[in-house]
PDB file of C-alpha atoms in Angstrom:
ATOM      1  CA  MET A   1      -2.285 -13.843 -28.051  1.00 41.00           C
ATOM      2  CA  SER A   2      -2.703 -16.205 -25.009  1.00 44.00           C
ATOM      3  CA  LYS A   3       0.540 -17.863 -27.122  1.00 46.00           C
ATOM      4  CA  LYS A   4       2.461 -14.390 -26.935  1.00 54.00           C
ATOM      5  CA  LEU A   5       1.396 -14.423 -23.916  1.00 51.00           C
ATOM      6  CA  THR A   6       2.790 -18.097 -22.930  1.00 56.00           C
ATOM      7  CA  LYS A   7       6.426 -17.170 -24.273  1.00 66.00           C
ATOM      8  CA  ASN A   8       6.760 -14.266 -22.360  1.00 59.00           C
ATOM      9  CA  LYS A   9       5.650 -16.287 -18.813  1.00 60.00           C
ATOM     10  CA  LYS A  10       8.503 -19.060 -20.274  1.00 65.00           C
ATOM     11  CA  LYS A  11      10.918 -16.191 -20.907  1.00 64.00           C
ATOM     12  CA  PHE A  12      10.400 -14.280 -18.334  1.00 62.00           C
ATOM     13  CA  LEU A  13      10.948 -17.130 -15.749  1.00 63.00           C
ATOM     14  CA  GLU A  14      14.423 -18.021 -17.097  1.00 69.00           C
ATOM     15  CA  LYS A  15      15.708 -14.843 -16.153  1.00 65.00           C
ATOM     16  CA  ILE A  16      13.956 -16.238 -12.435  1.00 73.00           C
ATOM     17  CA  SER A  17      16.189 -18.117 -10.043  1.00 70.00           C
ATOM     18  CA  THR A  18      13.931 -20.423  -7.778  1.00 66.00           C
ATOM     19  CA  LYS A  19      17.336 -20.331  -5.242  1.00 76.00           C
ATOM     20  CA  LYS A  20      18.156 -17.230  -5.408  1.00 86.00           C
ATOM     21  CA  LYS A  21      17.950 -14.015  -3.395  1.00 91.00           C
ATOM     22  CA  TYR A  22      17.967 -10.452  -5.023  1.00 93.00           C
ATOM     23  CA  PHE A  23      19.662  -7.444  -3.802  1.00 93.00           C
ATOM     24  CA  LEU A  24      17.610  -4.816  -3.855  1.00 95.00           C
ATOM     25  CA  GLU A  25      18.983  -2.552  -6.715  1.00 94.00           C
ATOM     26  CA  GLU A  26      19.490  -5.701  -8.697  1.00 92.00           C
ATOM     27  CA  ALA A  27      15.452  -6.760  -7.653  1.00 93.00           C
ATOM     28  CA  ILE A  28      14.681  -3.393  -8.993  1.00 95.00           C
ATOM     29  CA  VAL A  29      16.075  -3.828 -12.318  1.00 92.00           C
ATOM     30  CA  LEU A  30      15.199  -7.729 -13.028  1.00 90.00           C
ATOM     31  CA  VAL A  31      11.040  -6.560 -11.993  1.00 91.00           C
ATOM     32  CA  LYS A  32      11.316  -3.295 -14.573  1.00 90.00           C
ATOM     33  CA  LYS A  33      12.643  -5.918 -17.552  1.00 86.00           C
ATOM     34  CA  ILE A  34       9.409  -9.094 -16.670  1.00 83.00           C
ATOM     35  CA  ASN A  35       7.369  -6.373 -17.492  1.00 82.00           C
ATOM     36  CA  PHE A  36       5.139  -7.055 -19.430  1.00 78.00           C
ATOM     37  CA  VAL A  37       1.792  -5.835 -19.677  1.00 82.00           C
ATOM     38  CA  LYS A  38       1.716  -2.040 -21.781  1.00 85.00           C
ATOM     39  CA  PHE A  39       0.669  -0.079 -19.353  1.00 89.00           C
ATOM     40  CA  ASP A  40       2.518   1.528 -16.187  1.00 91.00           C
ATOM     41  CA  ALA A  41       2.437  -0.867 -13.699  1.00 91.00           C
ATOM     42  CA  SER A  42       2.230  -0.837 -10.573  1.00 93.00           C
ATOM     43  CA  ILE A  43       5.880  -1.726  -8.483  1.00 95.00           C
ATOM     44  CA  ASP A  44       4.379  -4.037  -5.029  1.00 96.00           C
ATOM     45  CA  ILE A  45       6.086  -5.162  -2.538  1.00 97.00           C
ATOM     46  CA  SER A  46       4.673  -7.583   0.238  1.00 97.00           C
ATOM     47  CA  VAL A  47       6.605  -8.182   3.452  1.00 97.00           C
ATOM     48  CA  HIS A  48       6.263 -11.752   5.556  1.00 96.00           C
ATOM     49  CA  LEU A  49       6.443 -11.160   9.176  1.00 96.00           C
ATOM     50  CA  GLY A  50       7.441 -13.340  12.064  1.00 93.00           C
ATOM     51  CA  ILE A  51       4.176 -12.403  13.936  1.00 93.00           C
ATOM     52  CA  ASP A  52       1.335 -13.802  14.634  1.00 90.00           C
ATOM     53  CA  VAL A  53      -1.923 -11.576  14.415  1.00 86.00           C
ATOM     54  CA  ARG A  54      -4.540 -13.675  16.628  1.00 87.00           C
ATOM     55  CA  VAL A  55      -2.279 -11.984  19.423  1.00 87.00           C
ATOM     56  CA  PRO A  56      -3.771  -8.687  19.210  1.00 83.00           C
ATOM     57  CA  ASN A  57      -0.120  -6.837  20.229  1.00 88.00           C
ATOM     58  CA  GLN A  58       1.778  -8.567  17.489  1.00 90.00           C
ATOM     59  CA  MET A  59      -0.603  -6.685  14.507  1.00 88.00           C
ATOM     60  CA  VAL A  60       1.605  -4.450  12.696  1.00 92.00           C
ATOM     61  CA  ARG A  61       0.025  -1.467  11.156  1.00 88.00           C
ATOM     62  CA  GLY A  62       0.649   2.368  10.257  1.00 89.00           C
ATOM     63  CA  THR A  63       1.202   5.001   7.936  1.00 90.00           C
ATOM     64  CA  VAL A  64       4.049   6.321   5.695  1.00 93.00           C
ATOM     65  CA  ILE A  65       4.798   8.487   3.309  1.00 93.00           C
ATOM     66  CA  LEU A  66       6.907   7.571   0.376  1.00 95.00           C
ATOM     67  CA  PRO A  67       9.770  10.679  -0.434  1.00 94.00           C
ATOM     68  CA  HIS A  68       8.277  10.241  -4.526  1.00 95.00           C
ATOM     69  CA  GLY A  69       4.604   8.540  -3.776  1.00 92.00           C
ATOM     70  CA  THR A  70       2.851   5.469  -5.828  1.00 92.00           C
ATOM     71  CA  GLY A  71       2.547   7.554  -8.479  1.00 92.00           C
ATOM     72  CA  LYS A  72      -1.485   6.624  -8.275  1.00 88.00           C
ATOM     73  CA  ASN A  73      -4.135   8.562  -8.345  1.00 89.00           C
ATOM     74  CA  ILE A  74      -6.100   8.305  -6.128  1.00 91.00           C
ATOM     75  CA  CYS A  75      -9.878   9.239  -4.924  1.00 95.00           C
ATOM     76  CA  ILE A  76     -10.387  10.886  -1.919  1.00 96.00           C
ATOM     77  CA  LEU A  77     -13.685  11.117   0.181  1.00 97.00           C
ATOM     78  CA  ALA A  78     -13.606  13.630   2.778  1.00 97.00           C
ATOM     79  CA  LEU A  79     -16.251  13.047   5.662  1.00 96.00           C
ATOM     80  CA  VAL A  80     -15.671  15.784   7.489  1.00 95.00           C
ATOM     81  CA  SER A  81     -17.645  18.576  10.200  1.00 92.00           C
ATOM     82  CA  LYS A  82     -19.399  21.606   7.636  1.00 92.00           C
ATOM     83  CA  ASP A  83     -16.718  23.966   8.887  1.00 93.00           C
ATOM     84  CA  LYS A  84     -13.743  20.817   7.438  1.00 94.00           C
ATOM     85  CA  GLU A  85     -15.673  20.995   4.073  1.00 95.00           C
ATOM     86  CA  THR A  86     -14.092  24.155   2.007  1.00 95.00           C
ATOM     87  CA  GLU A  87     -10.424  23.367   3.674  1.00 95.00           C
ATOM     88  CA  SER A  88     -10.987  19.423   2.586  1.00 96.00           C
ATOM     89  CA  LYS A  89     -11.458  20.773  -0.683  1.00 96.00           C
ATOM     90  CA  LYS A  90      -8.838  22.632  -1.076  1.00 95.00           C
ATOM     91  CA  ALA A  91      -6.617  20.385   0.052  1.00 95.00           C
ATOM     92  CA  GLY A  92      -7.495  18.030  -2.795  1.00 94.00           C
ATOM     93  CA  ALA A  93     -10.362  15.548  -1.079  1.00 96.00           C
ATOM     94  CA  ASN A  94     -12.074  15.283  -4.914  1.00 97.00           C
ATOM     95  CA  TYR A  95     -15.565  14.694  -2.614  1.00 97.00           C
ATOM     96  CA  VAL A  96     -17.191  16.319   0.361  1.00 96.00           C
ATOM     97  CA  GLY A  97     -19.725  15.861   2.677  1.00 94.00           C
ATOM     98  CA  LEU A  98     -21.669  13.784   5.349  1.00 95.00           C
ATOM     99  CA  ASN A  99     -24.742  13.509   2.378  1.00 93.00           C
ATOM    100  CA  TYR A 100     -22.431  11.148   1.137  1.00 95.00           C
ATOM    101  CA  ILE A 101     -23.056   8.410   3.239  1.00 94.00           C
ATOM    102  CA  GLU A 102     -26.795   7.610   2.464  1.00 93.00           C
ATOM    103  CA  LYS A 103     -24.897   7.116  -0.944  1.00 94.00           C
ATOM    104  CA  ILE A 104     -22.691   4.959  -0.125  1.00 94.00           C
ATOM    105  CA  GLN A 105     -25.630   3.057   2.012  1.00 92.00           C
ATOM    106  CA  SER A 106     -26.924   2.890  -1.683  1.00 91.00           C
ATOM    107  CA  GLY A 107     -23.997   0.537  -2.728  1.00 89.00           C
ATOM    108  CA  TRP A 108     -21.561   3.629  -4.445  1.00 93.00           C
ATOM    109  CA  THR A 109     -17.745   3.029  -3.110  1.00 92.00           C
ATOM    110  CA  GLU A 110     -15.610   4.568  -6.003  1.00 92.00           C
ATOM    111  CA  PHE A 111     -12.893   6.256  -3.754  1.00 95.00           C
ATOM    112  CA  ASP A 112     -10.294   4.910  -2.599  1.00 93.00           C
ATOM    113  CA  ILE A 113      -9.955   6.527   0.571  1.00 94.00           C
ATOM    114  CA  ILE A 114     -11.978   7.638   3.620  1.00 96.00           C
ATOM    115  CA  VAL A 115     -10.818  10.473   5.904  1.00 96.00           C
ATOM    116  CA  ALA A 116     -13.082  12.105   8.823  1.00 96.00           C
ATOM    117  CA  THR A 117     -13.234  13.999  11.330  1.00 95.00           C
ATOM    118  CA  PRO A 118     -13.793  12.148  15.146  1.00 94.00           C
ATOM    119  CA  SER A 119     -17.441  14.931  15.348  1.00 93.00           C
ATOM    120  CA  VAL A 120     -18.683  12.780  12.869  1.00 93.00           C
ATOM    121  CA  MET A 121     -17.637   8.957  13.585  1.00 94.00           C
ATOM    122  CA  ASN A 122     -20.414   7.501  15.228  1.00 92.00           C
ATOM    123  CA  GLN A 123     -22.417   8.763  11.756  1.00 92.00           C
ATOM    124  CA  LEU A 124     -20.679   6.108  10.307  1.00 92.00           C
ATOM    125  CA  ASP A 125     -21.905   3.412  11.863  1.00 90.00           C
ATOM    126  CA  SER A 126     -24.590   2.695   9.125  1.00 89.00           C
ATOM    127  CA  ILE A 127     -21.849   2.225   6.652  1.00 92.00           C
ATOM    128  CA  GLY A 128     -19.511   0.262   9.221  1.00 90.00           C
ATOM    129  CA  LYS A 129     -20.789  -3.218   7.506  1.00 91.00           C
ATOM    130  CA  ILE A 130     -20.129  -2.597   4.059  1.00 92.00           C
ATOM    131  CA  LEU A 131     -16.774  -0.218   4.587  1.00 92.00           C
ATOM    132  CA  GLY A 132     -14.892  -2.657   6.711  1.00 88.00           C
ATOM    133  CA  PRO A 133     -14.584  -5.286   4.998  1.00 87.00           C
ATOM    134  CA  LYS A 134     -13.434  -3.689   1.813  1.00 87.00           C
ATOM    135  CA  GLY A 135     -10.630  -2.076   4.439  1.00 85.00           C
ATOM    136  CA  LEU A 136     -12.042   1.204   4.118  1.00 90.00           C
ATOM    137  CA  MET A 137     -13.631   2.308   7.385  1.00 93.00           C
ATOM    138  CA  PRO A 138     -11.399   5.435   9.031  1.00 93.00           C
ATOM    139  CA  ASN A 139      -8.887   4.411  11.624  1.00 90.00           C
ATOM    140  CA  PRO A 140      -6.955   6.954  13.557  1.00 89.00           C
ATOM    141  CA  LYS A 141      -4.664   4.974  13.173  1.00 83.00           C
ATOM    142  CA  MET A 142      -4.141   4.748   9.406  1.00 84.00           C
ATOM    143  CA  GLY A 143      -4.061   8.838   9.791  1.00 87.00           C
ATOM    144  CA  THR A 144      -7.566   9.131   8.258  1.00 93.00           C
ATOM    145  CA  VAL A 145      -9.660  10.668  11.405  1.00 94.00           C
ATOM    146  CA  SER A 146      -8.532  13.640  12.511  1.00 93.00           C
ATOM    147  CA  VAL A 147      -8.880  16.532  13.681  1.00 93.00           C
ATOM    148  CA  ASN A 148      -7.596  18.668  10.735  1.00 93.00           C
ATOM    149  CA  PRO A 149      -8.234  16.709   7.999  1.00 94.00           C
ATOM    150  CA  GLU A 150      -6.979  19.096   5.064  1.00 95.00           C
ATOM    151  CA  GLU A 151      -4.034  18.132   6.354  1.00 94.00           C
ATOM    152  CA  SER A 152      -4.081  14.420   6.151  1.00 94.00           C
ATOM    153  CA  ILE A 153      -5.536  15.217   2.521  1.00 95.00           C
ATOM    154  CA  LYS A 154      -2.236  17.206   1.688  1.00 94.00           C
ATOM    155  CA  GLU A 155      -0.129  13.804   3.013  1.00 92.00           C
ATOM    156  CA  ILE A 156      -1.847  11.367   1.356  1.00 92.00           C
ATOM    157  CA  ARG A 157      -1.388  13.825  -2.482  1.00 91.00           C
ATOM    158  CA  SER A 158       1.675  13.751  -1.579  1.00 89.00           C
ATOM    159  CA  GLY A 159       2.423   9.769  -1.333  1.00 90.00           C
ATOM    160  CA  ARG A 160       1.299   8.802   2.780  1.00 91.00           C
ATOM    161  CA  ILE A 161       0.107   5.240   2.344  1.00 91.00           C
ATOM    162  CA  THR A 162      -1.379   3.347   5.021  1.00 89.00           C
ATOM    163  CA  PHE A 163      -0.482  -0.905   5.279  1.00 92.00           C
ATOM    164  CA  LYS A 164      -1.961  -3.883   7.849  1.00 90.00           C
ATOM    165  CA  ALA A 165      -0.919  -7.171   7.661  1.00 92.00           C
ATOM    166  CA  ASP A 166      -3.269  -9.070   6.623  1.00 92.00           C
ATOM    167  CA  ARG A 167      -4.261 -12.774   8.955  1.00 91.00           C
ATOM    168  CA  TYR A 168      -1.174 -14.715   6.920  1.00 93.00           C
ATOM    169  CA  GLY A 169       1.064 -12.038   8.786  1.00 94.00           C
ATOM    170  CA  ILE A 170       2.201 -10.485   5.370  1.00 96.00           C
ATOM    171  CA  VAL A 171       2.094  -6.448   4.365  1.00 96.00           C
ATOM    172  CA  HIS A 172       1.760  -5.560   0.724  1.00 95.00           C
ATOM    173  CA  ALA A 173       1.992  -1.818  -0.584  1.00 95.00           C
ATOM    174  CA  SER A 174       2.696  -0.503  -3.931  1.00 94.00           C
ATOM    175  CA  ILE A 175       5.670   1.382  -3.287  1.00 94.00           C
ATOM    176  CA  GLY A 176       5.615   2.973  -7.419  1.00 95.00           C
ATOM    177  CA  LYS A 177       5.883   2.699 -10.717  1.00 95.00           C
ATOM    178  CA  VAL A 178       7.734   0.745 -13.421  1.00 94.00           C
ATOM    179  CA  SER A 179       8.538   4.051 -15.010  1.00 95.00           C
ATOM    180  CA  PHE A 180       9.615   5.537 -12.029  1.00 96.00           C
ATOM    181  CA  LEU A 181      13.416   6.199 -12.188  1.00 96.00           C
ATOM    182  CA  ASN A 182      15.521   2.682  -9.896  1.00 97.00           C
ATOM    183  CA  GLN A 183      16.610   5.559  -6.793  1.00 97.00           C
ATOM    184  CA  TYR A 184      13.042   6.353  -6.516  1.00 97.00           C
ATOM    185  CA  LEU A 185      11.837   3.494  -5.511  1.00 97.00           C
ATOM    186  CA  LEU A 186      15.301   2.427  -3.612  1.00 96.00           C
ATOM    187  CA  GLU A 187      14.345   5.631  -1.673  1.00 96.00           C
ATOM    188  CA  ASN A 188      10.273   4.895  -1.913  1.00 97.00           C
ATOM    189  CA  ILE A 189      11.143   0.962  -0.122  1.00 97.00           C
ATOM    190  CA  GLY A 190      14.056   2.108   1.921  1.00 95.00           C
ATOM    191  CA  GLU A 191      11.224   4.920   3.522  1.00 96.00           C
ATOM    192  CA  PHE A 192       8.900   1.825   3.988  1.00 96.00           C
ATOM    193  CA  MET A 193      11.017  -0.826   5.654  1.00 96.00           C
ATOM    194  CA  LYS A 194      12.351   1.318   7.863  1.00 95.00           C
ATOM    195  CA  ILE A 195       8.128   2.340   9.106  1.00 95.00           C
ATOM    196  CA  ILE A 196       7.958  -2.144   9.122  1.00 95.00           C
ATOM    197  CA  ILE A 197      11.311  -2.461  11.123  1.00 94.00           C
ATOM    198  CA  GLN A 198       9.954   0.327  13.763  1.00 93.00           C
ATOM    199  CA  ASN A 199       6.267  -0.744  13.789  1.00 92.00           C
ATOM    200  CA  LYS A 200       8.117  -4.213  15.321  1.00 92.00           C
ATOM    201  CA  PRO A 201       6.296  -5.274  18.202  1.00 92.00           C
ATOM    202  CA  SER A 202       7.449  -6.233  21.206  1.00 88.00           C
ATOM    203  CA  SER A 203       6.096  -9.572  21.546  1.00 85.00           C
ATOM    204  CA  SER A 204       7.535 -10.287  18.886  1.00 83.00           C
ATOM    205  CA  LYS A 205      10.494 -13.245  19.325  1.00 83.00           C
ATOM    206  CA  GLY A 206      12.539 -14.994  16.956  1.00 84.00           C
ATOM    207  CA  SER A 207      13.550 -13.350  13.134  1.00 90.00           C
ATOM    208  CA  TYR A 208      10.638 -10.563  12.788  1.00 93.00           C
ATOM    209  CA  ILE A 209      11.458 -10.230   8.313  1.00 94.00           C
ATOM    210  CA  LYS A 210      10.726 -13.780   7.069  1.00 94.00           C
ATOM    211  CA  SER A 211      10.542 -13.052   3.551  1.00 95.00           C
ATOM    212  CA  ILE A 212      10.281 -10.172   1.218  1.00 96.00           C
ATOM    213  CA  TYR A 213       9.294 -10.066  -2.441  1.00 95.00           C
ATOM    214  CA  LEU A 214       9.183  -7.208  -5.570  1.00 95.00           C
ATOM    215  CA  SER A 215       6.726  -7.652  -7.786  1.00 93.00           C
ATOM    216  CA  SER A 216       4.971  -4.978 -10.831  1.00 91.00           C
ATOM    217  CA  THR A 217       1.047  -5.798 -11.765  1.00 84.00           C
ATOM    218  CA  MET A 218       0.889  -9.413 -13.497  1.00 78.00           C
ATOM    219  CA  SER A 219       4.607 -10.207 -12.582  1.00 80.00           C
ATOM    220  CA  TYR A 220       6.231 -13.159 -11.119  1.00 81.00           C
ATOM    221  CA  GLY A 221       7.561 -12.077  -6.892  1.00 88.00           C
ATOM    222  CA  ILE A 222      11.376 -11.694  -6.748  1.00 92.00           C
ATOM    223  CA  PRO A 223      12.438 -12.913  -3.549  1.00 93.00           C
ATOM    224  CA  LEU A 224      14.720 -10.386  -2.067  1.00 95.00           C
ATOM    225  CA  ASP A 225      17.776 -10.660  -0.471  1.00 93.00           C
ATOM    226  CA  LEU A 226      17.609  -9.857   3.454  1.00 92.00           C
ATOM    227  CA  LYS A 227      20.837  -8.523   3.572  1.00 87.00           C
ATOM    228  CA  SER A 228      19.820  -5.639   2.210  1.00 82.00           C
ATOM    229  CA  PHE A 229      17.618  -4.322   4.436  1.00 79.00           C
ATOM    230  CA  VAL A 230      18.779  -4.299   8.345  1.00 61.00           C
ATOM    231  CA  ASN A 231      16.340  -7.094  10.208  1.00 48.00           C
ATOM    232  CA  LYS A 232      15.900  -6.670  13.786  1.00 43.00           C
TER     233      LYS A 232
END
């Protein structure tokens, strides 16, 4: 198996030029060609931004609703007030109720995202140290703390994702699956990049977008030509 994988990797490397920047359309075609896993791999985008994450007003984070979703089955936990439990369940939350706080304290984290109401946030202090490092703590700026949690849950189900620059100023996000039509991936990436550009900090100087790479699960990153996007 390892020999076969090595041969595949060599073939894939031959298809990717380290000196070339690929236009988005051809990068999507190529990332599908170099995908060698047998499952429906995710397609990810990494955007290196010209920001200083040590400066508070240069942190880039936000949400975007992908027109065609991510193709992932997201598991949602709704930590909401009693009067919002039924609506949250109907909206698509997998788990609902404050009783899950105790379960999280015991080490349970079998969910992808938490949606909470403002009224219960003070009760999450006890699990902040567990959720924080995993990036699971609800945050108003990320649309996961809301007086209308059912709307947030519906948006997540329809393709809303959150993003945040890491300590190196890079934003990582999954924007679809290998099985998606190329046009769907183009539209998802276009919407994602539009929001990234709109979130440019006013204090950020020089080139805002330094580089963009497209990849699939366990594949090599394909460098994109920035002319595919409006680089402000």
